[in-house]
Amino acid sequence: MRRSAILALVLVCPAMASSQNAIPGTIVIVVGAEATAPVPTLSNLKANTDVADLMFLRLARIGPDFVTAGDRGFTPELAQRWTRRDSLTLVFELDPRARWHDGRPVNARDVVFSFDRIRRDTADAQKTVLLRSVSSVTAEGERTVVVGFSRVYAEQFYDAVWHVQPLPAHLLDTIPKGRLAASPFVQHPIGNGPYRFSRREPGRQVELVANPDFFLGRPGLGRVVFLLARDAEAQINLMLDGTGDALESIIPVSNVPRVKAKPDLRILAIPTTGVGYLLFNQRAYGDRGQPHPILADVEVRRALSQALDRRGMTRATFGDWAAVPEGPVSQLHWIREPGVQLTRHDPAGARMTLERRGWRDSDGDGILDRNGQPLSLRLNFPGTSAPRVMLAQQVQEQWRRIGVQVELVRLDGPVWAERRAKGEFDIDFAAASLDPSPSGMVQSWSCAGRGGSNVAQYCNPVVDSLLDAAIAGRGDTRLAWREVVRRLVDDAPAVFLYAPSTPLAIHTRYERVAVSPESYWRAIWRWRVRPGRELPRDRVP
C-alpha cells in the first residue's frame, strides 16, 4: 500500500470514534513528556510506551504475581492459547476475534513481520539484544505462530511474548527499512488494542478514543487524554485545580499534604520497575572514540559513589515511597536483596581515593585538580522531573564537599534525551523503567548493549559472562543474578540512587481502578466513571 493510501486510511479513525457507538467518560492524565512516536520499536521512552500500550497488545501479559520464568502465570491477549512442542519450540494460537483498528484481522503474518523487524532489520537495537536466543518465528496458516529457540532457558515464554508488540504488516511491509519514523503511520497509528489514536496537538496533548468493538471487552471510558505540562509545579497544579484526573507521581513529598487536602483526590502507591541513577559516561563527552579523561578511571567512579549519602537523599526526596537499590534492581524484581548496600557512604574515604589517583587541591580554591585540570563535571537532568531536580542539587553539594565541581545542566525533556543518546554528557541523571525480568540488564549493562541503551559505553566481559550464566540458568537462579549485581556495582558504571514506589494521584470519581506496575495505564479501559460523578468533559461529543 502506498503512503498516500495509508494516510487516507488512518484519517478515517477519528471519524469512527465519533459514531453512534461512542462511549462516555474521559480521563485526563497529566504527563511531563510528550508522546511523539507512540509506535512499538520506534521509541522506548516512557511517554511513548504509555500511549502505545493502550493501542497495541502483546501475545500475552505477565500475570499479577509478576513471575517471568516458566510458561505459567501469563494471561492471554492476542494469543488465545499456547502449547509447547518441545523444549525449544512454543506454538501460539491467535484469537480469531482480534482486529486492527481498520477492521482487518490480526494474523500470524503480522507477528512474524514484527519479530523480523527487530531480529533482522534491527529496528530496535535494545530488543535485538534481548531476542538473541530466538532462532526463528514462523507462521503456520492464518492464526498459528511458531517460535523456536536456540537454547533451553527459563524465560523462553517471556521473551516470546513481552518484547514484541505486533504491528500491522498490511500497512507497513512496503515502507522501506528505516523509514517508518517518517511515515504517516506514526502520526496516526493503527493498533489492535482498546483505544484508537484520535489526534495529537504538538506541545499540548495526545488524545485516544475507545474502540467500542474491542474483542476483550467494551472499554468503560470513552476518551483518554495525555495532557502535557513540562514543569513539575504546573503538573501538580493541574491536578489541584481539577483540570487533570490522574498524575503519575506526586513526588517530592512536599506535595503529599497538598493532594491529601483535596477530598476529590486519592493517593494510590504502586511498586514499580523503576530505578533512578547517575550514569557515568566512560567515553569522552560527545566523542565515543576516546576514553573519558576523568570517568574512565574506575577508582574515581567508586569515590564519587562513596561520597553520596544515598539513603539520606532518597528519604528527603521520596519519604517512604522509595528504597535505595543495591544495583539496577527495582522493588518488583524477585532478585532484590532488601536492605543490602553494596556501596558504603564514606566521604573521607572517597577523598583519600581521589588523592591517591592524583587529584589534589593544589591552588587552594576548594576544587581538586590534576596536572592543571580541575575535577569538574557536568550533570545533565530533565527539568520536568521534580525528584531529579531536587536530587541533582543534593548531589552537587555532597560532591562539592570532597572537592568535586559539578555544573548542573537542566534541560527540556527532548533535549535531554537527545544529548543522552549522543553521549553528550559527563554524568546523566537517568530514571529507567526496567524490564520485569532481570535479563533486561543486557540492554544497558553489557557490551552488546552499546548499540542501544548502553549510551555510556560500559563494557566488561566478566559481567557479560555472568549475565549469560544467570540467563541460561535453570531452577532458582537468584544467587547467580546477585553475583551479576555485585560485580556490576564494583565496576561503578553508575550510582544507583533510588527504586521508587509511585504515589499516583487519581480522582475519586473513577471505579474499577486497577494499575499495572509495568505499565500504569494499560488497564484503564476497565475503569469507568461512577454514576452521578460525571463532569462535562465526560459527555459524548
mmCIF file of C-alpha atoms in Angstrom, residues 171-483:
data_model
loop_
_atom_site.group_PDB
_atom_site.id
_atom_site.type_symbol
_atom_site.label_atom_id
_atom_site.label_comp_id
_atom_site.label_asym_id
_atom_site.label_seq_id
_atom_site.Cartn_x
_atom_site.Cartn_y
_atom_site.Cartn_z
ATOM 1 C CA LEU A 171 0.176 -1.298 6.318
ATOM 2 C CA LEU A 172 3.904 -1.333 6.984
ATOM 3 C CA ASP A 173 5.554 -4.024 4.874
ATOM 4 C CA THR A 174 6.057 -1.694 1.881
ATOM 5 C CA ILE A 175 7.673 1.080 3.905
ATOM 6 C CA PRO A 176 11.447 0.981 3.252
ATOM 7 C CA LYS A 177 13.753 -0.062 6.048
ATOM 8 C CA GLY A 178 14.486 2.829 8.377
ATOM 9 C CA ARG A 179 11.634 4.998 7.034
ATOM 10 C CA LEU A 180 8.846 4.083 9.457
ATOM 11 C CA ALA A 181 9.585 7.014 11.785
ATOM 12 C CA ALA A 182 8.920 9.474 8.940
ATOM 13 C CA SER A 183 5.806 7.728 7.638
ATOM 14 C CA PRO A 184 2.185 8.921 8.024
ATOM 15 C CA PHE A 185 1.539 5.828 10.162
ATOM 16 C CA VAL A 186 3.417 7.368 13.103
ATOM 17 C CA GLN A 187 1.204 10.456 13.009
ATOM 18 C CA HIS A 188 -1.972 8.315 13.058
ATOM 19 C CA PRO A 189 -1.050 4.823 14.328
ATOM 20 C CA ILE A 190 -3.439 1.917 13.780
ATOM 21 C CA GLY A 191 -3.298 -0.636 16.565
ATOM 22 C CA ASN A 192 -5.373 -3.531 17.881
ATOM 23 C CA GLY A 193 -5.995 -2.512 21.489
ATOM 24 C CA PRO A 194 -8.821 -0.965 23.488
ATOM 25 C CA TYR A 195 -8.068 2.582 22.281
ATOM 26 C CA ARG A 196 -7.604 4.189 18.878
ATOM 27 C CA PHE A 197 -5.439 7.167 18.092
ATOM 28 C CA SER A 198 -7.577 10.290 17.683
ATOM 29 C CA ARG A 199 -5.302 13.320 17.491
ATOM 30 C CA ARG A 200 -2.143 14.965 18.734
ATOM 31 C CA GLU A 201 -1.702 18.645 19.435
ATOM 32 C CA PRO A 202 2.091 19.109 19.457
ATOM 33 C CA GLY A 203 3.317 20.581 22.718
ATOM 34 C CA ARG A 204 -0.091 20.151 24.358
ATOM 35 C CA GLN A 205 -1.801 16.746 24.333
ATOM 36 C CA VAL A 206 -2.424 13.341 22.771
ATOM 37 C CA GLU A 207 -5.994 12.052 22.642
ATOM 38 C CA LEU A 208 -7.194 8.462 22.277
ATOM 39 C CA VAL A 209 -10.760 7.270 21.849
ATOM 40 C CA ALA A 210 -12.289 3.959 22.854
ATOM 41 C CA ASN A 211 -12.585 1.076 20.415
ATOM 42 C CA PRO A 212 -16.200 0.004 21.059
ATOM 43 C CA ASP A 213 -15.592 -3.303 19.261
ATOM 44 C CA PHE A 214 -12.503 -4.278 21.285
ATOM 45 C CA PHE A 215 -12.564 -8.072 21.315
ATOM 46 C CA LEU A 216 -11.654 -8.437 25.005
ATOM 47 C CA GLY A 217 -14.493 -6.194 26.147
ATOM 48 C CA ARG A 218 -16.052 -2.789 25.631
ATOM 49 C CA PRO A 219 -13.951 -0.065 27.344
ATOM 50 C CA GLY A 220 -15.519 1.760 30.279
ATOM 51 C CA LEU A 221 -14.006 5.132 29.410
ATOM 52 C CA GLY A 222 -14.548 6.697 26.014
ATOM 53 C CA ARG A 223 -11.609 9.074 25.912
ATOM 54 C CA VAL A 224 -8.044 9.167 27.275
ATOM 55 C CA VAL A 225 -6.148 12.459 27.126
ATOM 56 C CA PHE A 226 -2.428 12.734 27.915
ATOM 57 C CA LEU A 227 -2.077 16.409 28.854
ATOM 58 C CA LEU A 228 1.451 17.798 28.690
ATOM 59 C CA ALA A 229 2.923 20.056 31.393
ATOM 60 C CA ARG A 230 6.691 20.114 31.345
ATOM 61 C CA ASP A 231 7.072 21.931 34.678
ATOM 62 C CA ALA A 232 6.620 19.787 37.795
ATOM 63 C CA GLU A 233 4.790 22.519 39.708
ATOM 64 C CA ALA A 234 2.433 23.017 36.777
ATOM 65 C CA GLN A 235 1.649 19.302 36.796
ATOM 66 C CA ILE A 236 0.534 19.253 40.427
ATOM 67 C CA ASN A 237 -1.432 22.474 39.971
ATOM 68 C CA LEU A 238 -3.387 20.946 37.077
ATOM 69 C CA MET A 239 -4.482 18.197 39.446
ATOM 70 C CA LEU A 240 -5.359 20.560 42.267
ATOM 71 C CA ASP A 241 -7.489 22.858 40.078
ATOM 72 C CA GLY A 242 -9.469 19.949 38.576
ATOM 73 C CA THR A 243 -8.032 20.090 35.054
ATOM 74 C CA GLY A 244 -6.362 16.702 35.442
ATOM 75 C CA ASP A 245 -7.802 13.395 36.634
ATOM 76 C CA ALA A 246 -4.573 11.456 37.180
ATOM 77 C CA LEU A 247 -0.901 12.220 37.762
ATOM 78 C CA GLU A 248 1.748 9.550 37.685
ATOM 79 C CA SER A 249 3.833 10.845 40.582
ATOM 80 C CA ILE A 250 3.236 13.483 43.245
ATOM 81 C CA ILE A 251 6.840 13.372 44.420
ATOM 82 C CA PRO A 252 8.508 15.325 46.034
ATOM 83 C CA VAL A 253 6.917 14.503 49.369
ATOM 84 C CA SER A 254 6.071 18.154 49.980
ATOM 85 C CA ASN A 255 3.215 17.658 47.501
ATOM 86 C CA VAL A 256 1.561 14.930 49.572
ATOM 87 C CA PRO A 257 -0.269 17.229 52.033
ATOM 88 C CA ARG A 258 -1.489 19.345 49.098
ATOM 89 C CA VAL A 259 -3.067 16.313 47.454
ATOM 90 C CA LYS A 260 -4.498 14.932 50.692
ATOM 91 C CA ALA A 261 -6.191 18.287 51.313
ATOM 92 C CA LYS A 262 -8.333 17.743 48.187
ATOM 93 C CA PRO A 263 -11.233 15.394 49.048
ATOM 94 C CA ASP A 264 -11.769 14.541 45.363
ATOM 95 C CA LEU A 265 -8.262 13.098 45.030
ATOM 96 C CA ARG A 266 -6.762 9.943 46.434
ATOM 97 C CA ILE A 267 -3.212 8.632 46.526
ATOM 98 C CA LEU A 268 -2.501 5.148 45.249
ATOM 99 C CA ALA A 269 1.028 3.846 45.917
ATOM 100 C CA ILE A 270 2.290 1.357 43.318
ATOM 101 C CA PRO A 271 5.573 -0.592 43.435
ATOM 102 C CA THR A 272 7.386 -0.009 40.170
ATOM 103 C CA THR A 273 10.076 -1.415 37.920
ATOM 104 C CA GLY A 274 11.814 1.967 38.099
ATOM 105 C CA VAL A 275 15.330 2.842 39.185
ATOM 106 C CA GLY A 276 16.940 6.294 39.231
ATOM 107 C CA TYR A 277 20.698 6.500 38.773
ATOM 108 C CA LEU A 278 23.607 8.776 37.920
ATOM 109 C CA LEU A 279 25.197 7.328 34.780
ATOM 110 C CA PHE A 280 28.927 7.879 34.287
ATOM 111 C CA ASN A 281 29.990 8.364 30.670
ATOM 112 C CA GLN A 282 33.087 6.208 30.171
ATOM 113 C CA ARG A 283 33.785 7.821 26.791
ATOM 114 C CA ALA A 284 34.663 11.447 26.140
ATOM 115 C CA TYR A 285 31.819 13.976 26.038
ATOM 116 C CA GLY A 286 30.303 13.638 22.551
ATOM 117 C CA ASP A 287 33.264 11.547 21.277
ATOM 118 C CA ARG A 288 32.885 7.818 21.783
ATOM 119 C CA GLY A 289 36.225 7.210 20.110
ATOM 120 C CA GLN A 290 38.106 8.480 23.185
ATOM 121 C CA PRO A 291 38.016 7.481 26.854
ATOM 122 C CA HIS A 292 36.592 9.987 29.283
ATOM 123 C CA PRO A 293 39.516 11.988 30.780
ATOM 124 C CA ILE A 294 38.117 11.628 34.312
ATOM 125 C CA LEU A 295 35.389 8.990 34.454
ATOM 126 C CA ALA A 296 37.227 6.236 32.579
ATOM 127 C CA ASP A 297 39.059 5.656 35.883
ATOM 128 C CA VAL A 298 37.088 3.098 37.916
ATOM 129 C CA GLU A 299 38.651 4.365 41.164
ATOM 130 C CA VAL A 300 37.282 7.848 40.511
ATOM 131 C CA ARG A 301 33.822 6.426 39.817
ATOM 132 C CA ARG A 302 33.944 4.420 43.041
ATOM 133 C CA ALA A 303 34.973 7.505 45.003
ATOM 134 C CA LEU A 304 32.100 9.532 43.564
ATOM 135 C CA SER A 305 29.729 6.734 44.578
ATOM 136 C CA GLN A 306 31.123 6.563 48.117
ATOM 137 C CA ALA A 307 30.736 10.308 48.603
ATOM 138 C CA LEU A 308 26.948 10.279 48.288
ATOM 139 C CA ASP A 309 24.554 9.692 51.183
ATOM 140 C CA ARG A 310 22.034 7.842 49.062
ATOM 141 C CA ARG A 311 19.787 6.867 51.943
ATOM 142 C CA GLY A 312 19.518 10.418 53.271
ATOM 143 C CA MET A 313 18.891 11.947 49.852
ATOM 144 C CA THR A 314 16.254 9.367 48.955
ATOM 145 C CA ARG A 315 14.464 9.819 52.264
ATOM 146 C CA ALA A 316 14.444 13.621 51.935
ATOM 147 C CA THR A 317 13.025 13.445 48.404
ATOM 148 C CA PHE A 318 10.641 10.471 48.478
ATOM 149 C CA GLY A 319 9.846 9.883 52.120
ATOM 150 C CA ASP A 320 8.577 6.305 52.483
ATOM 151 C CA TRP A 321 7.971 5.910 48.737
ATOM 152 C CA ALA A 322 11.419 4.746 47.659
ATOM 153 C CA ALA A 323 14.184 2.389 48.668
ATOM 154 C CA VAL A 324 17.909 2.573 47.975
ATOM 155 C CA PRO A 325 18.639 -0.181 45.417
ATOM 156 C CA GLU A 326 21.716 -2.372 45.536
ATOM 157 C CA GLY A 327 22.103 -2.013 41.749
ATOM 158 C CA PRO A 328 19.880 -1.931 38.646
ATOM 159 C CA VAL A 329 17.193 -3.753 40.635
ATOM 160 C CA SER A 330 13.696 -2.394 41.208
ATOM 161 C CA GLN A 331 11.270 -3.039 44.053
ATOM 162 C CA LEU A 332 9.433 -5.555 41.870
ATOM 163 C CA HIS A 333 12.406 -7.677 40.812
ATOM 164 C CA TRP A 334 12.488 -11.036 42.503
ATOM 165 C CA ILE A 335 16.297 -10.990 42.753
ATOM 166 C CA ARG A 336 16.459 -7.939 45.037
ATOM 167 C CA GLU A 337 18.082 -8.065 48.463
ATOM 168 C CA PRO A 338 16.188 -5.565 50.635
ATOM 169 C CA GLY A 339 18.443 -3.636 52.954
ATOM 170 C CA VAL A 340 21.691 -4.700 51.262
ATOM 171 C CA GLN A 341 24.030 -1.799 50.470
ATOM 172 C CA LEU A 342 26.951 -2.702 48.233
ATOM 173 C CA THR A 343 28.426 0.818 48.351
ATOM 174 C CA ARG A 344 29.216 2.357 51.758
ATOM 175 C CA HIS A 345 28.764 6.087 52.370
ATOM 176 C CA ASP A 346 32.301 7.237 53.163
ATOM 177 C CA PRO A 347 33.149 10.785 52.007
ATOM 178 C CA ALA A 348 36.516 10.767 53.828
ATOM 179 C CA GLY A 349 37.470 7.534 52.103
ATOM 180 C CA ALA A 350 36.310 8.983 48.786
ATOM 181 C CA ARG A 351 38.599 11.997 49.237
ATOM 182 C CA MET A 352 41.537 9.705 50.051
ATOM 183 C CA THR A 353 40.894 7.629 46.939
ATOM 184 C CA LEU A 354 40.844 10.710 44.727
ATOM 185 C CA GLU A 355 44.095 11.920 46.281
ATOM 186 C CA ARG A 356 45.673 8.534 45.635
ATOM 187 C CA ARG A 357 44.654 8.898 41.988
ATOM 188 C CA GLY A 358 46.453 12.232 41.787
ATOM 189 C CA TRP A 359 43.554 14.625 42.415
ATOM 190 C CA ARG A 360 44.586 17.316 44.936
ATOM 191 C CA ASP A 361 43.627 20.908 45.623
ATOM 192 C CA SER A 362 46.950 22.370 44.519
ATOM 193 C CA ASP A 363 45.804 26.005 44.376
ATOM 194 C CA GLY A 364 43.558 26.123 47.449
ATOM 195 C CA ASP A 365 40.352 27.004 45.576
ATOM 196 C CA GLY A 366 38.405 24.080 47.054
ATOM 197 C CA ILE A 367 38.381 22.145 43.749
ATOM 198 C CA LEU A 368 40.619 19.141 43.225
ATOM 199 C CA ASP A 369 42.895 19.215 40.201
ATOM 200 C CA ARG A 370 45.500 17.096 38.458
ATOM 201 C CA ASN A 371 48.125 18.324 36.003
ATOM 202 C CA GLY A 372 46.289 21.637 35.775
ATOM 203 C CA GLN A 373 42.902 20.027 35.044
ATOM 204 C CA PRO A 374 40.139 20.685 37.624
ATOM 205 C CA LEU A 375 37.926 17.813 38.696
ATOM 206 C CA SER A 376 34.894 19.419 37.081
ATOM 207 C CA LEU A 377 31.937 17.541 35.604
ATOM 208 C CA ARG A 378 28.567 18.335 34.026
ATOM 209 C CA LEU A 379 25.404 16.643 35.278
ATOM 210 C CA ASN A 380 22.545 16.537 32.756
ATOM 211 C CA PHE A 381 18.977 16.093 34.006
ATOM 212 C CA PRO A 382 15.435 16.761 32.711
ATOM 213 C CA GLY A 383 13.747 19.752 34.315
ATOM 214 C CA THR A 384 10.364 18.012 34.018
ATOM 215 C CA SER A 385 11.310 15.509 36.745
ATOM 216 C CA ALA A 386 10.783 17.074 40.174
ATOM 217 C CA PRO A 387 12.685 14.297 42.043
ATOM 218 C CA ARG A 388 15.726 14.605 39.796
ATOM 219 C CA VAL A 389 15.698 18.384 40.083
ATOM 220 C CA MET A 390 15.815 18.087 43.881
ATOM 221 C CA LEU A 391 18.342 15.271 43.950
ATOM 222 C CA ALA A 392 20.687 16.950 41.454
ATOM 223 C CA GLN A 393 21.125 19.857 43.858
ATOM 224 C CA GLN A 394 21.911 17.482 46.734
ATOM 225 C CA VAL A 395 24.400 15.559 44.591
ATOM 226 C CA GLN A 396 26.125 18.795 43.610
ATOM 227 C CA GLU A 397 26.500 19.840 47.255
ATOM 228 C CA GLN A 398 27.766 16.470 48.509
ATOM 229 C CA TRP A 399 30.364 16.213 45.764
ATOM 230 C CA ARG A 400 31.433 19.817 46.436
ATOM 231 C CA ARG A 401 32.345 18.748 49.964
ATOM 232 C CA ILE A 402 35.011 16.362 48.641
ATOM 233 C CA GLY A 403 36.356 18.884 46.142
ATOM 234 C CA VAL A 404 34.427 17.910 43.006
ATOM 235 C CA GLN A 405 32.896 20.731 40.987
ATOM 236 C CA VAL A 406 29.593 19.857 39.305
ATOM 237 C CA GLU A 407 27.763 22.025 36.797
ATOM 238 C CA LEU A 408 24.031 21.292 36.819
ATOM 239 C CA VAL A 409 22.667 21.223 33.262
ATOM 240 C CA ARG A 410 18.868 21.404 33.432
ATOM 241 C CA LEU A 411 17.326 20.516 30.061
ATOM 242 C CA ASP A 412 13.946 20.245 28.435
ATOM 243 C CA GLY A 413 12.924 16.578 28.136
ATOM 244 C CA PRO A 414 13.527 16.078 24.384
ATOM 245 C CA VAL A 415 16.881 17.908 24.501
ATOM 246 C CA TRP A 416 17.966 15.832 27.499
ATOM 247 C CA ALA A 417 17.044 12.592 25.684
ATOM 248 C CA GLU A 418 18.849 13.684 22.511
ATOM 249 C CA ARG A 419 22.072 14.519 24.350
ATOM 250 C CA ARG A 420 21.888 11.270 26.281
ATOM 251 C CA ALA A 421 21.538 9.243 23.074
ATOM 252 C CA LYS A 422 24.526 11.023 21.502
ATOM 253 C CA GLY A 423 26.761 10.612 24.545
ATOM 254 C CA GLU A 424 26.861 14.365 25.111
ATOM 255 C CA PHE A 425 27.160 14.238 28.883
ATOM 256 C CA ASP A 426 29.659 13.588 31.649
ATOM 257 C CA ILE A 427 27.027 12.326 34.061
ATOM 258 C CA ASP A 428 23.424 11.682 33.061
ATOM 259 C CA PHE A 429 20.648 11.546 35.641
ATOM 260 C CA ALA A 430 18.572 8.673 34.313
ATOM 261 C CA ALA A 431 15.307 7.211 35.552
ATOM 262 C CA ALA A 432 14.541 3.933 33.825
ATOM 263 C CA SER A 433 11.500 1.691 33.838
ATOM 264 C CA LEU A 434 13.275 -1.648 33.755
ATOM 265 C CA ASP A 435 12.044 -4.817 32.126
ATOM 266 C CA PRO A 436 10.127 -7.058 34.546
ATOM 267 C CA SER A 437 12.893 -9.641 34.165
ATOM 268 C CA PRO A 438 16.470 -9.028 35.360
ATOM 269 C CA SER A 439 17.592 -10.319 31.959
ATOM 270 C CA GLY A 440 16.820 -6.800 30.727
ATOM 271 C CA MET A 441 20.173 -5.765 32.231
ATOM 272 C CA VAL A 442 21.834 -6.754 28.957
ATOM 273 C CA GLN A 443 20.362 -3.637 27.352
ATOM 274 C CA SER A 444 22.242 -1.106 29.477
ATOM 275 C CA TRP A 445 24.979 -3.054 31.256
ATOM 276 C CA SER A 446 26.542 -5.364 28.674
ATOM 277 C CA CYS A 447 28.993 -4.954 25.814
ATOM 278 C CA ALA A 448 26.242 -5.978 23.371
ATOM 279 C CA GLY A 449 24.039 -3.122 24.568
ATOM 280 C CA ARG A 450 26.418 -0.418 23.345
ATOM 281 C CA GLY A 451 24.426 -0.028 20.137
ATOM 282 C CA GLY A 452 21.251 0.622 22.117
ATOM 283 C CA SER A 453 20.513 1.954 25.592
ATOM 284 C CA ASN A 454 24.067 1.448 26.875
ATOM 285 C CA VAL A 455 24.789 5.069 25.971
ATOM 286 C CA ALA A 456 27.710 5.343 28.419
ATOM 287 C CA GLN A 457 29.535 2.520 26.579
ATOM 288 C CA TYR A 458 30.064 0.361 29.677
ATOM 289 C CA CYS A 459 31.644 -2.975 28.769
ATOM 290 C CA ASN A 460 33.083 -5.694 30.994
ATOM 291 C CA PRO A 461 33.415 -9.238 29.544
ATOM 292 C CA VAL A 462 33.355 -10.697 33.068
ATOM 293 C CA VAL A 463 29.939 -9.154 33.720
ATOM 294 C CA ASP A 464 28.800 -10.383 30.287
ATOM 295 C CA SER A 465 29.755 -13.956 31.154
ATOM 296 C CA LEU A 466 27.947 -13.739 34.486
ATOM 297 C CA LEU A 467 24.853 -12.359 32.720
ATOM 298 C CA ASP A 468 24.893 -15.241 30.238
ATOM 299 C CA ALA A 469 25.183 -17.785 33.037
ATOM 300 C CA ALA A 470 22.304 -16.247 35.003
ATOM 301 C CA ILE A 471 20.023 -16.065 31.950
ATOM 302 C CA ALA A 472 20.770 -19.655 30.949
ATOM 303 C CA GLY A 473 20.348 -20.973 34.481
ATOM 304 C CA ARG A 474 17.672 -23.460 35.442
ATOM 305 C CA GLY A 475 15.716 -23.542 38.683
ATOM 306 C CA ASP A 476 16.390 -20.857 41.290
ATOM 307 C CA THR A 477 18.993 -18.531 39.762
ATOM 308 C CA ARG A 478 18.760 -15.914 42.499
ATOM 309 C CA LEU A 479 22.389 -16.320 43.621
ATOM 310 C CA ALA A 480 23.650 -16.104 40.040
ATOM 311 C CA TRP A 481 21.795 -12.833 39.479
ATOM 312 C CA ARG A 482 23.025 -11.368 42.738
ATOM 313 C CA GLU A 483 26.590 -12.096 41.682
#
